[in-house]
Structures are given as C-alpha cells and as structure tokens.
Coordinates of C-alpha atoms in Angstrom, one line a residue:
M1 CA 62.5 99.4 108.2
T2 CA 64.4 102.6 109.1
T3 CA 67.9 103.4 108.1
D4 CA 70.5 105.3 110.1
R5 CA 71.6 108.5 108.4
T6 CA 74.4 110.7 109.4
T7 CA 76.1 113.7 108.0
L8 CA 79.9 113.9 108.5
R9 CA 81.1 117.3 109.2
L10 CA 84.7 117.4 107.9
S11 CA 86.8 119.5 110.1
D12 CA 90.4 120.0 108.8
E13 CA 91.7 117.4 111.2
R14 CA 89.0 114.9 110.3
K15 CA 89.6 115.5 106.6
R16 CA 93.4 114.9 107.1
L17 CA 92.7 111.7 109.0
L18 CA 90.4 110.4 106.2
D19 CA 92.9 111.3 103.6
Q20 CA 95.6 109.3 105.4
A21 CA 93.2 106.4 105.8
E22 CA 92.3 106.6 102.2
E23 CA 96.0 106.3 101.2
I24 CA 96.2 103.1 103.4
V25 CA 93.1 101.5 101.8
A26 CA 93.9 102.4 98.2
S27 CA 95.4 99.6 96.2
D28 CA 97.8 102.0 94.4
P29 CA 98.3 105.8 94.1
S30 CA 95.7 106.1 91.3
D31 CA 93.0 104.3 93.3
D32 CA 90.2 106.4 94.8
P33 CA 88.2 104.1 97.1
P34 CA 84.8 105.2 98.2
M35 CA 84.6 106.9 101.6
S36 CA 82.3 104.1 102.8
D37 CA 85.2 101.6 102.2
V38 CA 87.6 103.8 104.0
I39 CA 85.3 104.1 107.0
D40 CA 84.5 100.4 107.0
A41 CA 88.3 99.6 106.9
A42 CA 89.0 101.9 109.8
L43 CA 86.1 100.5 111.9
T44 CA 87.2 96.9 111.1
H45 CA 90.8 97.7 112.1
L46 CA 89.6 99.2 115.4
I47 CA 87.6 96.2 116.3
E48 CA 90.3 93.7 115.2
S49 CA 93.0 95.7 117.2
R50 CA 90.9 95.4 120.3
E51 CA 90.5 91.6 119.7
N52 CA 94.2 91.2 119.1
L53 CA 95.0 93.1 122.2
N54 CA 92.7 90.9 124.2
D55 CA 94.3 87.8 122.7
V56 CA 97.9 88.7 123.7
R57 CA 97.3 90.1 127.2
D58 CA 98.0 86.8 128.9
Q59 CA 100.9 85.8 126.7
Y60 CA 103.3 88.8 127.3
P61 CA 104.2 91.0 130.1
P62 CA 101.9 94.0 130.6
Q63 CA 104.5 96.6 129.7
T64 CA 105.4 94.8 126.4
V65 CA 101.7 94.7 125.4
K66 CA 101.2 98.3 126.4
E67 CA 104.3 99.5 124.4
C68 CA 103.3 97.5 121.3
C69 CA 99.5 97.8 121.3
S70 CA 98.5 101.1 123.0
T71 CA 97.3 103.8 120.7
S72 CA 95.4 107.1 121.2
V73 CA 92.2 105.1 120.6
L74 CA 92.9 101.8 122.4
G75 CA 95.0 101.7 125.5
L76 CA 96.0 99.1 128.0
R77 CA 95.5 100.2 131.5
Y78 CA 97.2 98.0 134.1
R79 CA 96.3 94.4 133.3
T80 CA 92.7 94.5 134.0
S81 CA 91.0 96.5 131.2
I82 CA 91.2 97.9 127.8
E83 CA 89.9 101.4 127.5
S84 CA 88.8 103.4 124.5
N85 CA 90.3 106.9 124.9
W86 CA 88.4 108.2 121.8
R87 CA 86.3 111.3 122.5

C-alpha cells in the first residue's frame, strides 16, 4: 500500500488563508487545531457548498442563487453548470 505525500509550500497568501481558516475551525481563541483538521474542514466545506448549490438551483431564480452562492472558488454560470474557478 502506498500513501500520497505532499509538501505544502506556504506562500504569504497561502499562510494568510490557512490562518483565517484556522480561526474559523478553532473552538475558542486559545485552541490550536492541527493543520490537517483545518485542511479537512476546508475541503469538506468546498464539497458541501457545491452540493448545496446543486440542491437549490431549481428552487430559486438563477440570479438569486448566483448572488448568494457564487464565490471565487465555486461559481454559477448561467443555469447549466457549476464551475470551479480555482487555479
């Protein structure tokens, strides 16, 4: 069995984003969650956001969904697709 390994190179921007995510995941100001928990939470949020967006696309007008759900990572384009704008 092989395991995937990766090294995260922390640019200033990536470090800033991880610090912000850590504040969200932490249970209180003195909590210092492991980076793996922060990354897991961010990935889970991304996946759940896409699922939530798919769930409401037929319930609300496209412009409303776009205004409420579009982010720099997930965006609603027209009414036919969800695109990942990341990278």
